[in-house]
Coordinates of N, CA, C and O in Angstrom, one line a residue:
X1 N 19.5 11.8 -8.2 CA 18.3 10.9 -8.2 C 17.1 11.7 -7.7 O 17.1 12.3 -6.7
X2 N 16.1 11.8 -8.6 CA 14.9 12.5 -8.3 C 13.9 11.6 -7.6 O 13.7 10.5 -8.0
X3 N 13.3 12.0 -6.5 CA 12.4 11.2 -5.7 C 10.9 11.6 -6.1 O 10.6 12.8 -6.1
X4 N 10.1 10.6 -6.4 CA 8.7 10.8 -6.7 C 7.9 10.8 -5.4 O 8.2 9.9 -4.5
X5 N 6.9 11.6 -5.3 CA 6.1 11.7 -4.1 C 4.7 11.0 -4.5 O 4.3 11.2 -5.7
X6 N 4.2 10.2 -3.7 CA 2.9 9.6 -3.9 C 2.2 9.6 -2.5 O 2.8 9.5 -1.5
X7 N 0.9 9.6 -2.5 CA 0.1 9.4 -1.3 C -0.5 8.0 -1.2 O -1.0 7.5 -2.2
X8 N -0.3 7.4 -0.1 CA -0.8 6.0 0.1 C -2.0 6.1 1.1 O -1.9 6.8 2.1
X9 N -3.0 5.3 0.9 CA -4.0 5.2 1.9 C -3.5 4.2 3.0 O -2.5 3.6 2.9
X10 N -4.3 4.1 4.1 CA -3.8 3.3 5.2 C -3.6 1.9 4.8 O -2.6 1.3 5.2
X11 N -4.5 1.3 4.1 CA -4.3 -0.1 3.7 C -3.1 -0.4 2.9 O -2.3 -1.3 3.1
X12 N -2.8 0.5 1.9 CA -1.6 0.3 1.1 C -0.4 0.6 1.8 O 0.7 0.0 1.6
X13 N -0.4 1.6 2.8 CA 0.8 1.8 3.6 C 1.1 0.5 4.4 O 2.2 0.1 4.6
X14 N 0.0 -0.1 5.0 CA 0.2 -1.3 5.7 C 0.8 -2.4 4.8 O 1.6 -3.2 5.2
X15 N 0.2 -2.5 3.6 CA 0.7 -3.5 2.6 C 2.2 -3.3 2.3 O 3.0 -4.3 2.2
X16 N 2.6 -2.1 2.2 CA 4.1 -1.8 1.9 C 4.9 -2.3 3.1 O 5.9 -3.0 2.9
X17 N 4.4 -2.1 4.3 CA 5.1 -2.6 5.5 C 5.0 -4.1 5.6 O 6.0 -4.7 6.0
X18 N 3.9 -4.6 5.3 CA 3.7 -6.1 5.4 C 4.7 -6.9 4.5 O 5.1 -8.0 4.9
X19 N 5.1 -6.3 3.4 CA 6.0 -7.0 2.5 C 7.4 -7.2 3.1 O 8.2 -8.0 2.7
X20 N 7.7 -6.4 4.1 CA 8.9 -6.5 4.8 C 10.2 -6.0 4.1 O 11.3 -6.2 4.6
X21 N 10.0 -5.3 3.0 CA 11.1 -4.8 2.3 C 10.8 -3.3 1.8 O 11.1 -2.9 0.7
X22 N 10.2 -2.6 2.8 CA 9.8 -1.2 2.5 C 10.9 -0.3 2.0 O 10.7 0.4 1.1
X23 N 12.0 -0.4 2.6 CA 13.2 0.5 2.2 C 13.6 0.1 0.8 O 13.9 1.0 0.0
X24 N 13.7 -1.2 0.6 CA 14.2 -1.7 -0.7 C 13.2 -1.3 -1.8 O 13.6 -0.8 -2.9
X25 N 11.9 -1.5 -1.6 CA 10.9 -1.2 -2.6 C 10.8 0.3 -2.8 O 10.9 0.7 -4.0
X26 N 10.7 1.1 -1.8 CA 10.6 2.6 -2.0 C 11.9 3.1 -2.6 O 11.8 4.0 -3.5
X27 N 13.0 2.6 -2.2 CA 14.3 3.0 -2.8 C 14.4 2.7 -4.3 O 14.8 3.5 -5.1
X28 N 14.0 1.5 -4.6 CA 14.0 1.1 -6.1 C 13.1 1.9 -6.9 O 13.4 2.3 -8.0
X29 N 11.9 2.3 -6.3 CA 11.0 3.1 -7.1 C 11.3 4.6 -7.0 O 10.6 5.4 -7.6
X30 N 12.3 4.9 -6.2 CA 12.7 6.3 -6.0 C 11.4 7.1 -5.5 O 11.1 8.2 -6.0
X31 N 10.8 6.5 -4.5 CA 9.5 7.1 -4.1 C 9.5 7.4 -2.6 O 10.0 6.7 -1.8
X32 N 8.8 8.5 -2.3 CA 8.5 8.9 -0.9 C 7.0 8.9 -0.8 O 6.3 9.3 -1.7
X33 N 6.6 8.3 0.3 CA 5.1 8.2 0.6 C 4.7 9.4 1.5 O 5.3 9.6 2.6
X34 N 3.7 10.1 1.1 CA 3.0 11.1 1.9 C 1.8 10.5 2.6 O 1.0 9.8 1.9
X35 N 1.6 10.6 3.8 CA 0.5 10.1 4.6 C -0.2 11.3 5.3 O 0.5 12.0 6.1
X36 N -1.5 11.5 5.1 CA -2.2 12.4 6.0 C -2.1 12.0 7.4 O -2.2 10.8 7.7
X37 N -2.0 13.0 8.3 CA -1.9 12.7 9.7 C -3.0 11.8 10.3 O -2.7 10.9 11.1
X38 N -4.2 12.0 9.8 CA -5.3 11.2 10.3 C -5.2 9.7 9.9 O -6.0 8.9 10.5
X39 N -4.3 9.4 9.0 CA -4.2 8.0 8.6 C -3.3 7.2 9.6 O -3.4 6.0 9.8
X40 N -2.4 7.9 10.2 CA -1.3 7.3 11.1 C -1.9 6.3 12.1 O -1.4 5.2 12.3
X41 N -3.0 6.7 12.9 CA -3.5 5.7 13.9 C -4.0 4.4 13.3 O -4.1 3.4 14.0
X42 N -4.2 4.3 12.0 CA -4.7 3.1 11.4 C -3.5 2.2 11.0 O -3.7 1.1 10.5
X43 N -2.3 2.7 11.1 CA -1.1 1.9 10.7 C -0.4 1.5 11.9 O 0.6 2.0 12.3
X44 N -0.9 0.4 12.6 CA -0.4 0.0 13.8 C 0.0 -1.5 13.9 O 0.9 -1.9 14.6
X45 N -0.7 -2.3 13.1 CA -0.5 -3.8 13.2 C -0.5 -4.4 11.8 O -1.2 -4.0 10.9
X46 N 0.3 -5.5 11.7 CA 0.2 -6.4 10.6 C -0.1 -7.8 11.2 O 0.0 -8.0 12.4
X47 N -0.5 -8.7 10.4 CA -0.9 -10.0 10.8 C 0.3 -11.0 10.7 O 1.1 -10.8 9.8
X48 N 0.3 -12.0 11.5 CA 1.3 -13.1 11.4 C 0.6 -14.2 10.7 O -0.6 -14.4 10.8
X49 N 1.4 -15.1 9.9 CA 0.7 -16.3 9.3 C 0.1 -17.2 10.4 O 0.5 -17.1 11.6
X50 N -0.8 -18.0 10.0 CA -1.4 -18.9 11.0 C -0.3 -19.8 11.7 O 0.6 -20.3 11.0
X51 N -0.5 -20.0 13.0 CA 0.4 -20.9 13.7 C 0.0 -22.4 13.5 O -1.0 -22.6 12.7
X52 N 0.6 -23.3 14.2 CA 0.3 -24.7 14.1 C -1.2 -25.0 14.4 O -1.8 -26.0 14.0
X53 N -1.9 -24.1 15.2 CA -3.3 -24.3 15.5 C -4.2 -23.5 14.6 O -5.4 -23.3 14.9
X54 N -3.6 -23.0 13.5 CA -4.3 -22.2 12.5 C -4.9 -20.9 13.1 O -5.9 -20.4 12.7
X55 N -4.2 -20.3 14.1 CA -4.6 -19.1 14.8 C -3.6 -18.0 14.3 O -2.4 -18.2 14.3
X56 N -4.1 -16.8 14.0 CA -3.3 -15.7 13.6 C -3.3 -14.7 14.7 O -4.3 -14.4 15.3
X57 N -2.1 -14.1 14.9 CA -1.9 -13.0 15.8 C -1.5 -11.8 15.1 O -1.1 -11.8 14.0
X58 N -1.7 -10.6 15.8 CA -1.3 -9.3 15.2 C 0.1 -9.0 15.8 O 0.5 -9.4 16.9
X59 N 0.9 -8.3 14.9 CA 2.2 -7.8 15.3 C 2.2 -6.3 15.2 O 1.8 -5.7 14.2
X60 N 2.6 -5.6 16.3 CA 2.7 -4.2 16.3 C 3.8 -3.7 15.3 O 4.9 -4.3 15.3
X61 N 3.6 -2.7 14.6 CA 4.6 -2.1 13.7 C 4.7 -0.6 13.9 O 3.8 0.0 14.6
X62 N 5.7 0.0 13.4 CA 5.9 1.4 13.5 C 6.4 1.9 12.1 O 7.1 1.2 11.4
X63 N 6.1 3.2 11.8 CA 6.6 3.8 10.6 C 7.7 4.8 11.0 O 8.3 5.5 10.1
X64 N 8.1 4.8 12.3 CA 9.1 5.8 12.7 C 10.4 5.8 11.9 O 11.0 6.8 11.6
X65 N 10.8 4.5 11.6 CA 12.1 4.4 10.9 C 12.0 5.0 9.5 O 12.9 5.5 8.9
X66 N 10.8 4.9 8.9 CA 10.6 5.4 7.5 C 10.4 6.9 7.5 O 10.9 7.6 6.6
X67 N 9.8 7.4 8.6 CA 9.7 8.9 8.7 C 11.1 9.5 9.0 O 11.5 10.5 8.3
X68 N 11.9 8.8 9.8 CA 13.2 9.3 10.1 C 14.1 9.3 8.9 O 14.9 10.2 8.7
X69 N 13.9 8.4 8.0 CA 14.8 8.3 6.8 C 14.2 9.1 5.7 O 14.8 9.1 4.6
X70 N 13.0 9.7 5.8 CA 12.5 10.5 4.8 C 11.7 9.7 3.8 O 11.2 10.3 2.8
X71 N 11.5 8.4 3.9 CA 10.7 7.6 3.0 C 9.2 7.8 3.2 O 8.5 7.6 2.3
X72 N 8.8 8.3 4.4 CA 7.4 8.6 4.6 C 7.4 10.0 5.2 O 8.2 10.4 6.0
X73 N 6.5 10.8 4.7 CA 6.3 12.2 5.2 C 4.9 12.3 5.7 O 3.9 11.9 5.0
X74 N 4.7 12.7 6.9 CA 3.4 12.9 7.5 C 3.0 14.3 7.1 O 3.7 15.3 7.4
X75 N 1.8 14.5 6.5 CA 1.3 15.8 6.1 C 0.0 16.1 6.7 O -0.9 15.2 6.7
X76 N -0.2 17.3 7.1 CA -1.5 17.7 7.6 C -2.3 18.4 6.5 O -1.7 19.0 5.6
X77 N -3.6 18.4 6.6 CA -4.4 19.2 5.7 C -4.5 20.6 6.2 O -5.4 20.9 7.0
X78 N -3.5 21.4 5.8 CA -3.3 22.7 6.5 C -3.4 23.9 5.6 O -2.8 24.9 5.9
X79 N -4.1 23.7 4.5 CA -4.3 24.9 3.6 C -5.8 24.9 3.1 O -6.4 23.8 3.2
X80 N -6.2 26.0 2.7 CA -7.6 26.1 2.3 C -8.0 25.1 1.1 O -9.0 24.4 1.2
X81 N -7.1 25.0 0.1 CA -7.4 24.0 -1.0 C -7.5 22.6 -0.4 O -8.4 21.8 -0.8
X82 N -6.6 22.2 0.5 CA -6.6 20.8 1.0 C -7.9 20.6 1.9 O -8.5 19.6 1.8
X83 N -8.2 21.6 2.7 CA -9.4 21.5 3.5 C -10.7 21.4 2.7 O -11.5 20.6 2.9
X84 N -10.7 22.2 1.7 CA -11.9 22.2 0.8 C -12.0 20.9 0.1 O -13.1 20.3 0.0
X85 N -10.9 20.3 -0.4 CA -11.0 19.0 -1.1 C -11.4 17.9 -0.2 O -12.1 17.0 -0.5
X86 N -10.8 18.0 1.1 CA -11.2 17.0 2.1 C -12.7 17.1 2.4 O -13.3 16.0 2.4
X87 N -13.2 18.2 2.6 CA -14.6 18.4 3.0 C -15.5 17.8 1.8 O -16.5 17.1 2.1
X88 N -15.1 18.1 0.6 CA -15.9 17.5 -0.5 C -15.8 16.0 -0.6 O -16.8 15.3 -0.7
X89 N -14.6 15.5 -0.4 CA -14.4 14.0 -0.5 C -15.1 13.3 0.7 O -15.7 12.2 0.6
X90 N -15.1 14.0 1.9 CA -15.6 13.4 3.1 C -17.1 13.2 3.0 O -17.7 12.5 3.8
X91 N -17.8 13.9 2.1 CA -19.2 13.7 1.9 C -19.5 12.4 1.2 O -20.6 11.9 1.2
X92 N -18.5 11.8 0.6 CA -18.6 10.6 -0.2 C -18.0 9.4 0.3 O -18.3 8.2 -0.1
X93 N -17.0 9.5 1.3 CA -16.2 8.4 1.8 C -15.7 8.7 3.2 O -15.8 9.8 3.6
X94 N -15.1 7.7 3.8 CA -14.6 7.9 5.2 C -13.6 9.1 5.3 O -12.9 9.4 4.3
X95 N -13.4 9.6 6.4 CA -12.5 10.8 6.6 C -11.1 10.4 6.2 O -10.4 11.2 5.6
X96 N -10.6 9.2 6.6 CA -9.2 8.8 6.4 C -9.0 8.7 4.9 O -8.0 9.2 4.3
X97 N -9.9 8.1 4.2 CA -9.8 7.9 2.7 C -9.9 9.3 2.0 O -9.2 9.6 1.1
X98 N -10.8 10.1 2.5 CA -11.0 11.5 2.0 C -9.8 12.3 2.1 O -9.4 13.1 1.2
X99 N -9.1 12.1 3.2 CA -7.8 12.9 3.4 C -6.8 12.5 2.4 O -6.0 13.3 1.9
X100 N -6.7 11.2 2.1 CA -5.8 10.7 1.1 C -6.1 11.3 -0.3 O -5.2 11.7 -1.0
X101 N -7.4 11.2 -0.6 CA -7.8 11.7 -1.9 C -7.5 13.2 -2.0 O -6.9 13.7 -3.0
X102 N -7.8 14.0 -1.0 CA -7.5 15.4 -1.0 C -6.1 15.7 -1.2 O -5.7 16.5 -2.0
X103 N -5.2 15.0 -0.4 CA -3.8 15.3 -0.4 C -3.2 14.9 -1.8 O -2.5 15.7 -2.4
X104 N -3.5 13.8 -2.3 CA -3.0 13.4 -3.6 C -3.5 14.3 -4.7 O -2.8 14.7 -5.6
X105 N -4.8 14.7 -4.7 CA -5.4 15.5 -5.7 C -4.8 16.9 -5.7 O -4.5 17.5 -6.8
X106 N -4.7 17.5 -4.6 CA -4.2 18.9 -4.5 C -2.7 19.0 -4.8 O -2.3 19.9 -5.4
X107 N -2.0 18.0 -4.3 CA -0.5 17.9 -4.6 C -0.2 17.5 -6.0 O 0.9 17.5 -6.5
X108 N -1.2 16.9 -6.7 CA -1.1 16.4 -8.0 C 0.0 15.3 -8.1 O 0.9 15.3 -9.0
X109 N -0.2 14.3 -7.2 CA 0.7 13.2 -7.1 C -0.1 11.9 -7.2 O -1.3 12.0 -6.9
X110 N 0.5 10.8 -7.5 CA -0.3 9.5 -7.5 C -0.9 9.2 -6.2 O -0.4 9.5 -5.1
X111 N -2.1 8.5 -6.3 CA -2.7 7.9 -5.1 C -2.6 6.4 -5.1 O -3.0 5.8 -6.1
X112 N -2.0 5.9 -4.1 CA -1.8 4.4 -4.0 C -3.0 3.9 -3.2 O -3.1 4.1 -2.0
X113 N -3.9 3.2 -3.8 CA -5.1 2.6 -3.2 C -5.5 1.4 -4.0 O -5.4 1.4 -5.2
X114 N -6.0 0.4 -3.3 CA -6.6 -0.7 -3.9 C -8.2 -0.7 -3.7 O -8.8 -1.6 -4.3
X115 N -8.7 0.3 -3.1 CA -10.1 0.4 -2.8 C -10.9 0.9 -4.0 O -10.6 2.1 -4.4
X116 N -11.7 0.1 -4.6 CA -12.5 0.5 -5.8 C -13.3 1.8 -5.6 O -13.3 2.7 -6.4
X117 N -14.0 1.9 -4.5 CA -14.8 3.1 -4.2 C -13.9 4.4 -4.1 O -14.1 5.4 -4.7
X118 N -12.8 4.2 -3.3 CA -11.9 5.3 -3.2 C -11.3 5.8 -4.5 O -11.2 7.0 -4.8
X119 N -10.9 4.8 -5.3 CA -10.3 5.1 -6.6 C -11.4 5.8 -7.5 O -11.0 6.8 -8.2
X120 N -12.6 5.4 -7.5 CA -13.7 6.0 -8.3 C -13.9 7.5 -7.9 O -14.0 8.4 -8.7
X121 N -14.0 7.7 -6.6 CA -14.2 9.0 -6.0 C -13.0 9.9 -6.4 O -13.2 11.1 -6.8
X122 N -11.8 9.4 -6.2 CA -10.6 10.2 -6.6 C -10.6 10.6 -8.0 O -10.4 11.8 -8.3
X123 N -11.0 9.7 -8.9 CA -11.1 10.1 -10.3 C -12.2 11.1 -10.6 O -12.1 11.9 -11.5
X124 N -13.3 10.9 -9.9 CA -14.4 11.9 -10.2 C -14.1 13.3 -9.7 O -14.5 14.3 -10.3
X125 N -13.3 13.4 -8.6 CA -13.0 14.7 -8.1 C -11.7 15.3 -8.7 O -11.6 16.5 -8.9
X126 N -10.8 14.4 -9.1 CA -9.5 14.8 -9.8 C -9.3 13.9 -11.0 O -8.6 12.9 -10.9
X127 N -9.9 14.3 -12.1 CA -9.9 13.4 -13.3 C -8.5 13.0 -13.8 O -8.3 12.0 -14.4
X128 N -7.5 13.9 -13.5 CA -6.2 13.6 -14.0 C -5.3 12.8 -13.0 O -4.1 12.6 -13.3
X129 N -5.9 12.5 -11.9 CA -5.1 11.8 -10.8 C -4.6 10.4 -11.3 O -5.3 9.7 -12.0
X130 N -3.3 10.1 -11.0 CA -2.8 8.8 -11.4 C -3.1 7.9 -10.2 O -2.8 8.2 -9.0
X131 N -3.6 6.7 -10.5 CA -3.9 5.7 -9.5 C -3.0 4.6 -9.6 O -2.7 4.1 -10.7
X132 N -2.4 4.1 -8.5 CA -1.4 3.1 -8.4 C -1.9 2.1 -7.4 O -2.6 2.4 -6.4
X133 N -1.7 0.8 -7.6 CA -2.1 -0.3 -6.7 C -0.9 -0.8 -5.9 O 0.2 -0.7 -6.3
X134 N -1.2 -1.6 -4.9 CA -0.2 -2.3 -4.2 C 0.6 -3.2 -5.1 O 1.8 -3.3 -5.1
X135 N -0.1 -3.9 -6.0 CA 0.5 -4.8 -6.9 C 1.4 -4.1 -7.9 O 2.4 -4.7 -8.4
X136 N 1.0 -2.9 -8.3 CA 1.9 -2.1 -9.2 C 3.2 -1.9 -8.5 O 4.3 -2.0 -9.2
X137 N 3.2 -1.5 -7.3 CA 4.4 -1.2 -6.5 C 5.3 -2.5 -6.5 O 6.5 -2.5 -6.7
X138 N 4.6 -3.6 -6.1 CA 5.3 -4.9 -6.0 C 5.9 -5.3 -7.3 O 7.1 -5.6 -7.4
X139 N 5.2 -5.2 -8.3 CA 5.6 -5.7 -9.7 C 6.8 -4.8 -10.1 O 7.9 -5.3 -10.5
X140 N 6.6 -3.5 -10.1 CA 7.6 -2.5 -10.6 C 8.9 -2.6 -9.8 O 10.0 -2.6 -10.4
X141 N 8.8 -2.7 -8.5 CA 10.0 -2.9 -7.7 C 10.7 -4.2 -8.0 O 12.0 -4.2 -8.1
X142 N 10.0 -5.3 -8.1 CA 10.6 -6.6 -8.4 C 11.4 -6.6 -9.7 O 12.4 -7.2 -9.8
X143 N 10.8 -5.9 -10.7 CA 11.5 -5.8 -12.0 C 12.8 -5.0 -11.8 O 13.9 -5.4 -12.3
X144 N 12.7 -3.8 -11.2 CA 13.9 -2.9 -11.0 C 15.0 -3.7 -10.2 O 16.2 -3.6 -10.5
X145 N 14.5 -4.4 -9.1 CA 15.5 -5.1 -8.2 C 15.9 -6.4 -8.8 O 16.8 -7.0 -8.2
X146 N 15.3 -6.8 -9.9 CA 15.6 -8.1 -10.5 C 15.6 -9.3 -9.5 O 16.5 -10.1 -9.4
X147 N 14.4 -9.3 -8.8 CA 14.3 -10.4 -7.8 C 14.1 -11.7 -8.5 O 13.4 -11.8 -9.5
X148 N 14.7 -12.7 -7.9 CA 14.5 -14.1 -8.5 C 13.1 -14.6 -8.0 O 12.5 -13.9 -7.2
X149 N 12.7 -15.7 -8.6 CA 11.3 -16.2 -8.3 C 11.1 -16.5 -6.8 O 10.1 -16.2 -6.2
X150 N 12.2 -17.0 -6.1 CA 12.1 -17.3 -4.7 C 11.8 -16.1 -3.9 O 11.0 -16.0 -3.0
X151 N 12.6 -15.0 -4.1 CA 12.5 -13.8 -3.4 C 11.1 -13.2 -3.6 O 10.4 -12.7 -2.7
X152 N 10.7 -13.1 -4.9 CA 9.4 -12.6 -5.3 C 8.2 -13.3 -4.6 O 7.3 -12.7 -4.1
X153 N 8.3 -14.6 -4.6 CA 7.2 -15.4 -3.9 C 7.3 -15.2 -2.4 O 6.2 -15.1 -1.8
X154 N 8.4 -15.0 -1.8 CA 8.5 -14.7 -0.4 C 7.8 -13.4 -0.1 O 7.1 -13.3 0.9
X155 N 8.1 -12.4 -0.9 CA 7.5 -11.1 -0.7 C 6.0 -11.2 -0.9 O 5.2 -10.6 -0.1
X156 N 5.5 -11.9 -1.9 CA 4.1 -12.1 -2.2 C 3.4 -12.8 -1.0 O 2.3 -12.4 -0.6
X157 N 4.1 -13.8 -0.5 CA 3.5 -14.5 0.7 C 3.4 -13.6 1.9 O 2.5 -13.6 2.7
X158 N 4.5 -12.8 2.1 CA 4.5 -11.8 3.2 C 3.3 -10.8 3.1 O 2.6 -10.5 4.1
X159 N 3.1 -10.4 1.9 CA 2.0 -9.5 1.6 C 0.6 -10.2 1.9 O -0.3 -9.6 2.5
X160 N 0.5 -11.4 1.5 CA -0.7 -12.2 1.7 C -1.0 -12.3 3.1 O -2.1 -12.1 3.6
X161 N 0.0 -12.8 3.9 CA -0.3 -13.1 5.3 C -0.2 -11.9 6.2 O -1.1 -11.7 7.1
X162 N 0.9 -11.2 6.1 CA 1.1 -10.0 7.0 C 0.2 -8.9 6.7 O -0.3 -8.2 7.6
X163 N -0.1 -8.7 5.4 CA -1.0 -7.6 5.0 C -2.5 -8.1 4.9 O -3.3 -7.3 4.6
X164 N -2.7 -9.4 5.1 CA -4.0 -10.0 4.9 C -4.6 -9.6 3.6 O -5.7 -9.2 3.4
X165 N -3.7 -9.6 2.6 CA -4.0 -9.1 1.2 C -4.5 -10.1 0.3 O -3.9 -11.1 0.0
X166 N -5.7 -9.8 -0.3 CA -6.2 -10.6 -1.4 C -6.3 -9.6 -2.6 O -6.8 -8.5 -2.4
X167 N -5.8 -10.0 -3.7 CA -5.8 -9.1 -4.9 C -7.2 -8.7 -5.3 O -8.1 -9.6 -5.4
X168 N -7.5 -7.4 -5.5 CA -8.8 -7.0 -6.0 C -9.0 -7.6 -7.4 O -8.1 -7.7 -8.2
X169 N -10.2 -8.1 -7.6 CA -10.5 -8.8 -8.8 C -10.3 -7.9 -10.1 O -9.9 -8.4 -11.1
X170 N -10.5 -6.6 -9.9 CA -10.3 -5.7 -11.1 C -8.9 -5.3 -11.3 O -8.6 -4.6 -12.2
X171 N -8.0 -5.7 -10.4 CA -6.6 -5.2 -10.5 C -6.0 -6.0 -11.7 O -6.0 -7.3 -11.7
X172 N -5.4 -5.3 -12.7 CA -4.8 -6.0 -13.8 C -3.7 -7.0 -13.4 O -3.3 -7.9 -14.2
X173 N -3.1 -6.8 -12.3 CA -2.0 -7.7 -11.8 C -2.5 -8.8 -10.9 O -1.6 -9.5 -10.3
X174 N -3.8 -8.9 -10.7 CA -4.3 -9.9 -9.8 C -3.9 -11.3 -10.1 O -3.4 -12.1 -9.3
X175 N -4.0 -11.7 -11.4 CA -3.6 -13.1 -11.8 C -2.1 -13.3 -11.6 O -1.7 -14.4 -11.2
X176 N -1.3 -12.3 -11.9 CA 0.1 -12.4 -11.7 C 0.4 -12.7 -10.2 O 1.2 -13.7 -9.9
X177 N -0.2 -11.9 -9.3 CA 0.0 -12.1 -7.9 C -0.5 -13.5 -7.4 O 0.2 -14.2 -6.7
X178 N -1.7 -13.9 -7.8 CA -2.2 -15.2 -7.4 C -1.4 -16.3 -7.9 O -1.2 -17.3 -7.3
X179 N -0.8 -16.1 -9.1 CA 0.1 -17.1 -9.7 C 1.4 -17.3 -8.8 O 1.9 -18.4 -8.6
X180 N 1.9 -16.2 -8.2 CA 3.0 -16.2 -7.3 C 2.7 -17.0 -6.1 O 3.5 -17.9 -5.6
X181 N 1.5 -16.8 -5.5 CA 1.0 -17.6 -4.4 C 0.9 -19.0 -4.7 O 1.2 -19.9 -3.9
X182 N 0.4 -19.3 -5.9 CA 0.2 -20.7 -6.3 C 1.6 -21.4 -6.4 O 1.7 -22.6 -6.1
X183 N 2.6 -20.7 -6.9 CA 3.9 -21.2 -7.1 C 4.4 -21.7 -5.8 O 5.0 -22.8 -5.7
X184 N 4.3 -20.9 -4.7 CA 4.8 -21.3 -3.4 C 4.0 -22.5 -2.9 O 4.5 -23.4 -2.3
X185 N 2.7 -22.5 -3.1 CA 1.8 -23.6 -2.7 C 2.2 -24.9 -3.4 O 2.3 -26.0 -2.7
X186 N 2.6 -24.8 -4.7 CA 3.0 -26.0 -5.4 C 4.3 -26.5 -4.9 O 4.6 -27.7 -4.9
X187 N 5.2 -25.6 -4.4 CA 6.5 -26.0 -3.9 C 6.3 -26.9 -2.6 O 7.2 -27.8 -2.3
X188 N 5.2 -26.7 -1.9 CA 5.1 -27.4 -0.6 C 4.3 -28.8 -0.8 O 4.2 -29.5 0.1
X189 N 3.9 -29.1 -2.0 CA 3.2 -30.3 -2.3 C 4.2 -31.4 -2.4 O 5.2 -31.3 -2.9

């Protein structure tokens, strides 16, 4: 089994964790996620669904189990090409996003990001970069794992509430995801 490497930005790394099936998803996709070291401090909390008083709390999370299993690799920008790419990207976007763009671009691996600005900058600096969204991961893993509708809607709801995720309007899978959320809402009526 060949494992594919991809770089995830902080938001997408949180989204993967928020779904609550990170091992299953990454395993099905045969994917290892590379994270620049400067992204790690941003991956600390997911949200809980609203309680009976409609108040949401944060839940502390860790990526240690994924690092230990090799599903996540923490990478530093430790070469001249990585540093140069980072400096260029950092003139256009935040340092954390710039580090993700630099790492994905120099390693020539997909960048997992839902941020429109980050995606545009990545494409302008690395025209051949492959861009992947959170919903691409969810959809592709659900097909490979042959999840039934109940499981798929559970994962979509976890992404919605724990990841505080709303599908970007321009994401081609936005309507599919929103439909999953509506399915569960219809079940409760």
